[in-house]
Amino acid sequence: MLAEETLIPLEPNAFRALTASKKFNETSNKLLDLAYSEDGNGLLVSAEDVILVYDLHDGSKSKPVECKKYGVDRLEYLTSETCVHSDTKTGNVVRLLNITKKSYIKYFHGHTEKIIAIRSNPKSRERFISSSFDGSIRMFDSRTFDYYGFIHTAHPALIAFDPEGLLFATATKSETIRLFDIRSFDLGPFQVFRLQKNDNDEWSNIEFSSCGKFILVSTKGEVIKWVDAFTGVVVHEFKGHKNPNKIDLRATVSSGSGYVMVGSADRNIYVYSTENGSLVCKLPTPYVEPSHVVSFNPKQFLLTSLGRDVILWAPSEEYNNEH
């Protein structure tokens, strides 16, 4: 069903050709978070008390993993068979789950308030970091029980790894980005950027571009920031999409770092060019609510959006036949 991204040129027409090729409506629960496997063939979606499981090689769904006892919110793929997710019912615990066996392997304690994000190291997937409203970041190795690193951020932090897994970024108070070397994080950040704050654009997510040169900052407002990861300069502010209810929007950047996508309250997904900041196209969605999470697959030319349903976007057959 899905072509390797290397076979599809990352050009504007390819994004204009994106269509909702698959739609899944398996639960009435709110869809909260998603994660891709390292090879891009696996997709997990958290939905309050269940994890939805998909095989992107053929666009099929697998049997979901029930999490009614513990609940599930933030989640991240580790290996092809394991993931970690935050616990919402019995404490602020990170749980390591065997996806195929549908059984828990171990638990990671330490956070005292709700977990904001979990991110695995792209070059060492067994290792991951988590951030919490308790103002801390903890570093775990899934092969052990204890955390091996701790950072007190004083404020709740958004987190992201760079593509090489050598650096990670934290974002606090919707104005400050700090860069840490994973090998010497205990020495503090080696770079701090303070961006001009706008009370109307509370930050909701950060993500490094695949080239590692930029940081994409999603917000609860109607602007997405494209920040130079070396200087902290805001290169572009993508505007045009709608978010009147100020929900948490999670934008995404394509492989090759050329395009940014974000959901909108006008029933569209907006695609912007990072070259000049302009709008490339709008992708119509079938539901009223904004696609609050959109995520571009790092290995395939595929976009996943979460709104009322899980939707997989791929170029139309007509476009594929022409290219």
mmCIF file of C-alpha atoms in Angstrom:
data_model
loop_
_atom_site.group_PDB
_atom_site.id
_atom_site.type_symbol
_atom_site.label_atom_id
_atom_site.label_comp_id
_atom_site.label_asym_id
_atom_site.label_seq_id
_atom_site.Cartn_x
_atom_site.Cartn_y
_atom_site.Cartn_z
ATOM 1 C CA MET A 1 0.000 0.000 0.000
ATOM 2 C CA LEU A 2 2.728 2.460 0.992
ATOM 3 C CA ALA A 3 5.817 3.330 -0.981
ATOM 4 C CA GLU A 4 9.247 3.926 0.443
ATOM 5 C CA GLU A 5 9.822 7.667 0.692
ATOM 6 C CA THR A 6 12.967 7.369 -1.448
ATOM 7 C CA LEU A 7 10.774 6.380 -4.389
ATOM 8 C CA ILE A 8 8.594 9.482 -4.059
ATOM 9 C CA PRO A 9 10.192 12.911 -4.577
ATOM 10 C CA LEU A 10 9.548 15.291 -1.697
ATOM 11 C CA GLU A 11 8.045 17.965 -3.897
ATOM 12 C CA PRO A 12 4.946 20.170 -3.489
ATOM 13 C CA ASN A 13 2.832 18.081 -5.863
ATOM 14 C CA ALA A 14 3.467 14.968 -3.806
ATOM 15 C CA PHE A 15 1.943 16.665 -0.765
ATOM 16 C CA ARG A 16 -0.934 18.045 -2.804
ATOM 17 C CA ALA A 17 -1.613 14.449 -3.882
ATOM 18 C CA LEU A 18 -1.967 13.161 -0.316
ATOM 19 C CA THR A 19 -5.344 11.494 0.234
ATOM 20 C CA ALA A 20 -6.962 9.748 3.188
ATOM 21 C CA SER A 21 -6.121 6.219 2.071
ATOM 22 C CA LYS A 22 -7.139 4.494 5.295
ATOM 23 C CA LYS A 23 -9.471 5.509 8.115
ATOM 24 C CA PHE A 24 -9.858 3.637 11.400
ATOM 25 C CA ASN A 25 -12.600 4.245 13.940
ATOM 26 C CA GLU A 26 -12.109 1.568 16.593
ATOM 27 C CA THR A 27 -12.931 3.466 19.766
ATOM 28 C CA SER A 28 -15.028 6.356 21.023
ATOM 29 C CA ASN A 29 -12.186 7.312 23.377
ATOM 30 C CA LYS A 30 -10.128 10.408 22.728
ATOM 31 C CA LEU A 31 -7.033 9.721 20.637
ATOM 32 C CA LEU A 32 -4.098 11.124 22.590
ATOM 33 C CA ASP A 33 -0.676 10.286 21.200
ATOM 34 C CA LEU A 34 1.059 8.211 18.527
ATOM 35 C CA ALA A 35 4.447 6.650 17.850
ATOM 36 C CA TYR A 36 6.171 4.962 14.905
ATOM 37 C CA SER A 37 8.473 1.969 15.122
ATOM 38 C CA GLU A 38 12.100 2.432 14.124
ATOM 39 C CA ASP A 39 11.553 0.876 10.679
ATOM 40 C CA GLY A 40 8.403 2.933 10.078
ATOM 41 C CA ASN A 41 6.203 -0.148 9.634
ATOM 42 C CA GLY A 42 4.570 -0.054 13.064
ATOM 43 C CA LEU A 43 2.163 2.557 14.465
ATOM 44 C CA LEU A 44 0.795 2.831 18.002
ATOM 45 C CA VAL A 45 -1.991 5.188 19.078
ATOM 46 C CA SER A 46 -2.975 5.783 22.707
ATOM 47 C CA ALA A 47 -6.675 6.228 23.484
ATOM 48 C CA GLU A 48 -7.240 6.619 27.253
ATOM 49 C CA ASP A 49 -7.482 2.929 28.200
ATOM 50 C CA VAL A 50 -6.387 1.138 25.047
ATOM 51 C CA ILE A 51 -3.421 1.141 22.652
ATOM 52 C CA LEU A 52 -4.372 0.790 18.992
ATOM 53 C CA VAL A 53 -1.862 -1.162 16.895
ATOM 54 C CA TYR A 54 -1.342 -0.879 13.128
ATOM 55 C CA ASP A 55 0.891 -2.494 10.507
ATOM 56 C CA LEU A 56 1.818 0.225 8.019
ATOM 57 C CA HIS A 57 3.433 -2.192 5.605
ATOM 58 C CA ASP A 58 -0.028 -3.121 4.367
ATOM 59 C CA GLY A 59 -2.175 -0.567 6.222
ATOM 60 C CA SER A 60 -3.868 -3.154 8.425
ATOM 61 C CA LYS A 61 -4.895 -3.037 12.067
ATOM 62 C CA SER A 62 -3.877 -5.557 14.704
ATOM 63 C CA LYS A 63 -5.626 -6.522 17.901
ATOM 64 C CA PRO A 64 -5.473 -3.572 20.324
ATOM 65 C CA VAL A 65 -3.813 -3.749 23.733
ATOM 66 C CA GLU A 66 -6.242 -3.152 26.588
ATOM 67 C CA CYS A 67 -4.910 -0.868 29.352
ATOM 68 C CA LYS A 68 -8.050 -0.499 31.455
ATOM 69 C CA LYS A 69 -6.261 -1.157 34.740
ATOM 70 C CA TYR A 70 -3.575 1.490 34.316
ATOM 71 C CA GLY A 71 -4.750 3.813 31.563
ATOM 72 C CA VAL A 72 -2.487 5.207 28.842
ATOM 73 C CA ASP A 73 -1.599 8.710 27.677
ATOM 74 C CA ARG A 74 1.932 9.461 26.409
ATOM 75 C CA LEU A 75 3.656 6.594 24.620
ATOM 76 C CA GLU A 76 6.773 5.781 22.613
ATOM 77 C CA TYR A 77 8.011 2.829 20.580
ATOM 78 C CA LEU A 78 11.280 1.287 21.751
ATOM 79 C CA THR A 79 12.059 -1.967 19.927
ATOM 80 C CA SER A 80 9.846 -3.648 17.337
ATOM 81 C CA GLU A 81 8.120 -5.560 20.138
ATOM 82 C CA THR A 82 8.155 -3.101 23.047
ATOM 83 C CA CYS A 83 6.903 0.354 23.937
ATOM 84 C CA VAL A 84 6.669 2.528 27.035
ATOM 85 C CA HIS A 85 3.639 4.521 28.094
ATOM 86 C CA SER A 86 2.559 6.751 30.948
ATOM 87 C CA ASP A 87 0.140 5.448 33.569
ATOM 88 C CA THR A 88 -2.933 7.606 34.232
ATOM 89 C CA LYS A 89 -4.857 5.627 36.853
ATOM 90 C CA THR A 90 -2.514 4.239 39.500
ATOM 91 C CA GLY A 91 0.286 6.799 39.635
ATOM 92 C CA ASN A 92 2.721 8.729 37.471
ATOM 93 C CA VAL A 93 4.567 5.630 36.344
ATOM 94 C CA VAL A 94 6.155 4.740 32.992
ATOM 95 C CA ARG A 95 5.338 1.152 32.021
ATOM 96 C CA LEU A 96 7.323 -1.053 29.635
ATOM 97 C CA LEU A 97 4.972 -3.175 27.535
ATOM 98 C CA ASN A 98 5.594 -6.153 25.265
ATOM 99 C CA ILE A 99 3.223 -5.307 22.422
ATOM 100 C CA THR A 100 3.011 -8.764 20.852
ATOM 101 C CA LYS A 101 2.564 -10.622 24.151
ATOM 102 C CA LYS A 102 0.374 -7.840 25.581
ATOM 103 C CA SER A 103 2.127 -8.091 28.925
ATOM 104 C CA TYR A 104 4.082 -5.668 31.092
ATOM 105 C CA ILE A 105 7.789 -6.235 31.617
ATOM 106 C CA LYS A 106 8.722 -3.597 34.195
ATOM 107 C CA TYR A 107 7.798 -0.199 35.624
ATOM 108 C CA PHE A 108 9.789 3.010 35.984
ATOM 109 C CA HIS A 109 9.085 5.210 39.000
ATOM 110 C CA GLY A 110 10.222 8.691 39.952
ATOM 111 C CA HIS A 111 7.788 11.253 38.600
ATOM 112 C CA THR A 112 5.316 12.676 41.091
ATOM 113 C CA GLU A 113 2.968 14.454 38.677
ATOM 114 C CA LYS A 114 1.449 13.852 35.235
ATOM 115 C CA ILE A 115 3.926 12.937 32.500
ATOM 116 C CA ILE A 116 4.110 15.398 29.601
ATOM 117 C CA ALA A 117 6.212 13.507 27.057
ATOM 118 C CA ILE A 118 8.324 10.385 26.504
ATOM 119 C CA ARG A 119 11.036 10.338 23.822
ATOM 120 C CA SER A 120 13.342 7.451 22.892
ATOM 121 C CA ASN A 121 16.892 8.030 21.742
ATOM 122 C CA PRO A 122 16.838 7.495 17.933
ATOM 123 C CA LYS A 123 20.289 5.855 17.985
ATOM 124 C CA SER A 124 19.726 3.782 21.131
ATOM 125 C CA ARG A 125 16.019 3.026 21.279
ATOM 126 C CA GLU A 126 16.209 1.146 24.581
ATOM 127 C CA ARG A 127 17.045 4.461 26.257
ATOM 128 C CA PHE A 128 14.415 7.157 26.704
ATOM 129 C CA ILE A 129 13.726 10.380 28.561
ATOM 130 C CA SER A 130 10.487 11.570 30.135
ATOM 131 C CA SER A 131 9.283 14.946 31.376
ATOM 132 C CA SER A 132 6.605 15.738 33.912
ATOM 133 C CA PHE A 133 4.591 18.548 35.439
ATOM 134 C CA ASP A 134 6.718 17.944 38.547
ATOM 135 C CA GLY A 135 9.428 20.016 36.820
ATOM 136 C CA SER A 136 11.822 17.155 36.171
ATOM 137 C CA ILE A 137 13.284 15.157 33.306
ATOM 138 C CA ARG A 138 14.321 11.581 33.981
ATOM 139 C CA MET A 139 16.492 9.338 31.830
ATOM 140 C CA PHE A 140 15.860 5.619 31.729
ATOM 141 C CA ASP A 141 17.377 2.518 30.170
ATOM 142 C CA SER A 142 14.679 -0.109 29.567
ATOM 143 C CA ARG A 143 17.246 -2.838 30.273
ATOM 144 C CA THR A 144 17.544 -1.674 33.906
ATOM 145 C CA PHE A 145 15.076 -0.525 36.541
ATOM 146 C CA ASP A 146 16.459 2.757 37.838
ATOM 147 C CA TYR A 147 16.791 6.065 36.028
ATOM 148 C CA TYR A 148 20.376 6.961 35.188
ATOM 149 C CA GLY A 149 19.927 10.718 34.847
ATOM 150 C CA PHE A 150 17.870 13.529 36.306
ATOM 151 C CA ILE A 151 17.417 17.199 35.428
ATOM 152 C CA HIS A 152 15.420 19.629 37.530
ATOM 153 C CA THR A 153 13.857 22.106 35.104
ATOM 154 C CA ALA A 154 11.792 24.026 37.720
ATOM 155 C CA HIS A 155 8.991 24.274 35.152
ATOM 156 C CA PRO A 156 7.166 21.632 33.078
ATOM 157 C CA ALA A 157 9.235 20.935 29.962
ATOM 158 C CA LEU A 158 8.657 19.785 26.417
ATOM 159 C CA ILE A 159 11.446 17.499 25.176
ATOM 160 C CA ALA A 160 12.945 16.249 21.905
ATOM 161 C CA PHE A 161 16.030 14.351 20.710
ATOM 162 C CA ASP A 162 18.067 15.441 17.716
ATOM 163 C CA PRO A 163 18.270 12.871 14.860
ATOM 164 C CA GLU A 164 21.721 11.654 15.937
ATOM 165 C CA GLY A 165 20.673 11.012 19.535
ATOM 166 C CA LEU A 166 23.573 13.105 20.841
ATOM 167 C CA LEU A 167 21.587 16.160 21.877
ATOM 168 C CA PHE A 168 18.208 16.768 23.400
ATOM 169 C CA ALA A 169 16.235 19.968 23.752
ATOM 170 C CA THR A 170 13.932 21.183 26.503
ATOM 171 C CA ALA A 171 11.394 23.978 26.173
ATOM 172 C CA THR A 172 9.937 25.760 29.199
ATOM 173 C CA LYS A 173 7.565 28.661 29.855
ATOM 174 C CA SER A 174 6.828 28.945 26.097
ATOM 175 C CA GLU A 175 9.930 31.059 25.630
ATOM 176 C CA THR A 176 13.140 29.199 26.536
ATOM 177 C CA ILE A 177 14.862 26.368 24.648
ATOM 178 C CA ARG A 178 17.850 24.645 26.228
ATOM 179 C CA LEU A 179 20.175 22.226 24.445
ATOM 180 C CA PHE A 180 21.919 19.423 26.355
ATOM 181 C CA ASP A 181 24.643 16.999 25.341
ATOM 182 C CA ILE A 182 23.388 13.547 26.355
ATOM 183 C CA ARG A 183 26.959 12.608 27.337
ATOM 184 C CA SER A 184 27.366 15.531 29.759
ATOM 185 C CA PHE A 185 23.839 16.626 30.618
ATOM 186 C CA ASP A 186 24.802 16.884 34.293
ATOM 187 C CA LEU A 187 26.939 19.924 33.418
ATOM 188 C CA GLY A 188 23.839 21.813 32.340
ATOM 189 C CA PRO A 189 22.792 23.101 28.912
ATOM 190 C CA PHE A 190 25.515 24.098 26.469
ATOM 191 C CA GLN A 191 23.137 26.497 24.695
ATOM 192 C CA VAL A 192 20.125 28.533 25.835
ATOM 193 C CA PHE A 193 17.755 30.395 23.505
ATOM 194 C CA ARG A 194 15.121 32.823 24.735
ATOM 195 C CA LEU A 195 12.479 33.581 22.142
ATOM 196 C CA GLN A 196 10.169 36.551 22.227
ATOM 197 C CA LYS A 197 7.149 35.444 24.206
ATOM 198 C CA ASN A 198 3.599 35.790 22.955
ATOM 199 C CA ASP A 199 0.858 35.096 25.493
ATOM 200 C CA ASN A 200 -1.365 33.747 22.709
ATOM 201 C CA ASP A 201 0.956 30.974 21.579
ATOM 202 C CA GLU A 202 1.535 28.648 24.508
ATOM 203 C CA TRP A 203 3.872 25.928 23.270
ATOM 204 C CA SER A 204 2.527 22.365 23.010
ATOM 205 C CA ASN A 205 5.327 20.315 21.382
ATOM 206 C CA ILE A 206 8.867 20.533 20.027
ATOM 207 C CA GLU A 207 10.510 18.382 17.342
ATOM 208 C CA PHE A 208 13.873 18.459 15.610
ATOM 209 C CA SER A 209 13.920 18.441 11.818
ATOM 210 C CA SER A 210 15.446 15.340 10.213
ATOM 211 C CA CYS A 211 18.476 17.394 9.155
ATOM 212 C CA GLY A 212 19.015 18.458 12.773
ATOM 213 C CA LYS A 213 19.322 22.137 11.838
ATOM 214 C CA PHE A 214 15.899 23.314 12.974
ATOM 215 C CA ILE A 215 13.418 22.902 15.817
ATOM 216 C CA LEU A 216 9.690 22.915 15.090
ATOM 217 C CA VAL A 217 7.667 24.507 17.893
ATOM 218 C CA SER A 218 3.940 23.689 17.958
ATOM 219 C CA THR A 219 1.579 25.926 19.920
ATOM 220 C CA LYS A 220 -1.957 26.181 21.255
ATOM 221 C CA GLY A 221 -2.389 29.322 19.192
ATOM 222 C CA GLU A 222 -2.504 29.865 15.438
ATOM 223 C CA VAL A 223 1.221 29.992 14.750
ATOM 224 C CA ILE A 224 3.969 27.375 14.382
ATOM 225 C CA LYS A 225 7.608 28.417 14.856
ATOM 226 C CA TRP A 226 10.567 27.214 12.770
ATOM 227 C CA VAL A 227 13.656 27.861 14.869
ATOM 228 C CA ASP A 228 17.313 27.670 13.853
ATOM 229 C CA ALA A 229 18.786 25.028 16.188
ATOM 230 C CA PHE A 230 22.225 26.690 16.142
ATOM 231 C CA THR A 231 21.290 30.328 16.715
ATOM 232 C CA GLY A 232 17.783 30.271 18.209
ATOM 233 C CA VAL A 233 16.554 32.643 15.497
ATOM 234 C CA VAL A 234 12.918 32.177 14.450
ATOM 235 C CA VAL A 235 13.302 31.633 10.699
ATOM 236 C CA HIS A 236 9.577 31.328 9.941
ATOM 237 C CA GLU A 237 6.267 31.625 11.737
ATOM 238 C CA PHE A 238 3.729 29.500 9.883
ATOM 239 C CA LYS A 239 0.310 31.150 10.038
ATOM 240 C CA GLY A 240 -3.033 30.528 8.395
ATOM 241 C CA HIS A 241 -4.389 27.446 10.177
ATOM 242 C CA LYS A 242 -7.194 27.992 12.690
ATOM 243 C CA ASN A 243 -7.284 27.092 16.379
ATOM 244 C CA PRO A 244 -9.907 29.310 18.071
ATOM 245 C CA ASN A 245 -10.381 26.921 21.008
ATOM 246 C CA LYS A 246 -6.635 26.870 21.738
ATOM 247 C CA ILE A 247 -6.294 23.105 21.830
ATOM 248 C CA ASP A 248 -2.887 21.425 21.947
ATOM 249 C CA LEU A 249 -1.807 21.114 18.326
ATOM 250 C CA ARG A 250 1.104 18.880 17.401
ATOM 251 C CA ALA A 251 2.620 19.778 14.060
ATOM 252 C CA THR A 252 5.169 17.685 12.183
ATOM 253 C CA VAL A 253 8.028 18.134 9.737
ATOM 254 C CA SER A 254 8.605 15.906 6.717
ATOM 255 C CA SER A 255 11.687 13.856 6.008
ATOM 256 C CA GLY A 256 14.131 16.118 4.239
ATOM 257 C CA SER A 257 12.902 18.991 6.451
ATOM 258 C CA GLY A 258 11.170 20.734 3.549
ATOM 259 C CA TYR A 259 7.549 20.783 4.701
ATOM 260 C CA VAL A 260 5.582 21.332 7.900
ATOM 261 C CA MET A 261 2.051 20.020 8.481
ATOM 262 C CA VAL A 262 -0.494 20.971 11.161
ATOM 263 C CA GLY A 263 -4.202 20.437 11.801
ATOM 264 C CA SER A 264 -6.765 23.222 11.691
ATOM 265 C CA ALA A 265 -10.271 23.931 12.959
ATOM 266 C CA ASP A 266 -11.504 24.576 9.405
ATOM 267 C CA ARG A 267 -11.414 20.820 8.650
ATOM 268 C CA ASN A 268 -8.054 20.933 6.885
ATOM 269 C CA ILE A 269 -4.461 19.927 7.410
ATOM 270 C CA TYR A 270 -2.200 22.784 6.347
ATOM 271 C CA VAL A 271 1.073 22.056 4.550
ATOM 272 C CA TYR A 272 3.714 24.813 4.664
ATOM 273 C CA SER A 273 7.067 25.150 2.904
ATOM 274 C CA THR A 274 10.063 25.589 5.198
ATOM 275 C CA GLU A 275 11.975 27.191 2.342
ATOM 276 C CA ASN A 276 9.902 30.368 2.314
ATOM 277 C CA GLY A 277 7.181 29.873 4.929
ATOM 278 C CA SER A 278 4.358 29.861 2.377
ATOM 279 C CA LEU A 279 1.277 27.660 2.310
ATOM 280 C CA VAL A 280 1.674 24.761 -0.133
ATOM 281 C CA CYS A 281 -1.794 23.220 0.130
ATOM 282 C CA LYS A 282 -4.672 22.215 2.402
ATOM 283 C CA LEU A 283 -5.726 18.602 2.876
ATOM 284 C CA PRO A 284 -9.478 18.306 3.666
ATOM 285 C CA THR A 285 -10.370 16.057 6.602
ATOM 286 C CA PRO A 286 -13.723 14.286 7.054
ATOM 287 C CA TYR A 287 -14.509 15.576 10.559
ATOM 288 C CA VAL A 288 -15.252 18.897 12.231
ATOM 289 C CA GLU A 289 -12.664 18.699 14.994
ATOM 290 C CA PRO A 290 -9.070 19.718 14.202
ATOM 291 C CA SER A 291 -6.522 16.981 13.636
ATOM 292 C CA HIS A 292 -4.834 17.708 16.949
ATOM 293 C CA VAL A 293 -1.917 15.385 16.190
ATOM 294 C CA VAL A 294 -0.263 14.977 12.790
ATOM 295 C CA SER A 295 2.959 13.030 12.322
ATOM 296 C CA PHE A 296 5.030 12.307 9.216
ATOM 297 C CA ASN A 297 6.493 8.817 8.986
ATOM 298 C CA PRO A 298 10.322 8.993 9.002
ATOM 299 C CA LYS A 299 10.700 5.957 6.701
ATOM 300 C CA GLN A 300 7.728 6.108 4.319
ATOM 301 C CA PHE A 301 5.878 8.830 2.457
ATOM 302 C CA LEU A 302 2.986 8.624 4.881
ATOM 303 C CA LEU A 303 1.216 11.059 7.173
ATOM 304 C CA THR A 304 -0.870 9.999 10.174
ATOM 305 C CA SER A 305 -3.475 12.305 11.691
ATOM 306 C CA LEU A 306 -5.501 11.942 14.875
ATOM 307 C CA GLY A 307 -8.868 13.632 15.160
ATOM 308 C CA ARG A 308 -12.035 11.682 15.666
ATOM 309 C CA ASP A 309 -10.426 8.838 13.725
ATOM 310 C CA VAL A 310 -6.950 7.556 12.900
ATOM 311 C CA ILE A 311 -6.283 8.518 9.276
ATOM 312 C CA LEU A 312 -3.360 7.384 7.113
ATOM 313 C CA TRP A 313 -2.513 9.774 4.277
ATOM 314 C CA ALA A 314 -0.615 8.586 1.192
ATOM 315 C CA PRO A 315 -0.224 9.956 -2.358
ATOM 316 C CA SER A 316 -3.103 9.071 -4.664
ATOM 317 C CA GLU A 317 -2.841 6.144 -7.067
ATOM 318 C CA GLU A 318 -2.961 8.610 -9.945
ATOM 319 C CA TYR A 319 0.101 10.435 -8.610
ATOM 320 C CA ASN A 320 1.953 7.154 -7.981
ATOM 321 C CA ASN A 321 1.202 5.966 -11.492
ATOM 322 C CA GLU A 322 2.588 9.189 -12.946
ATOM 323 C CA HIS A 323 5.758 8.973 -10.875
#
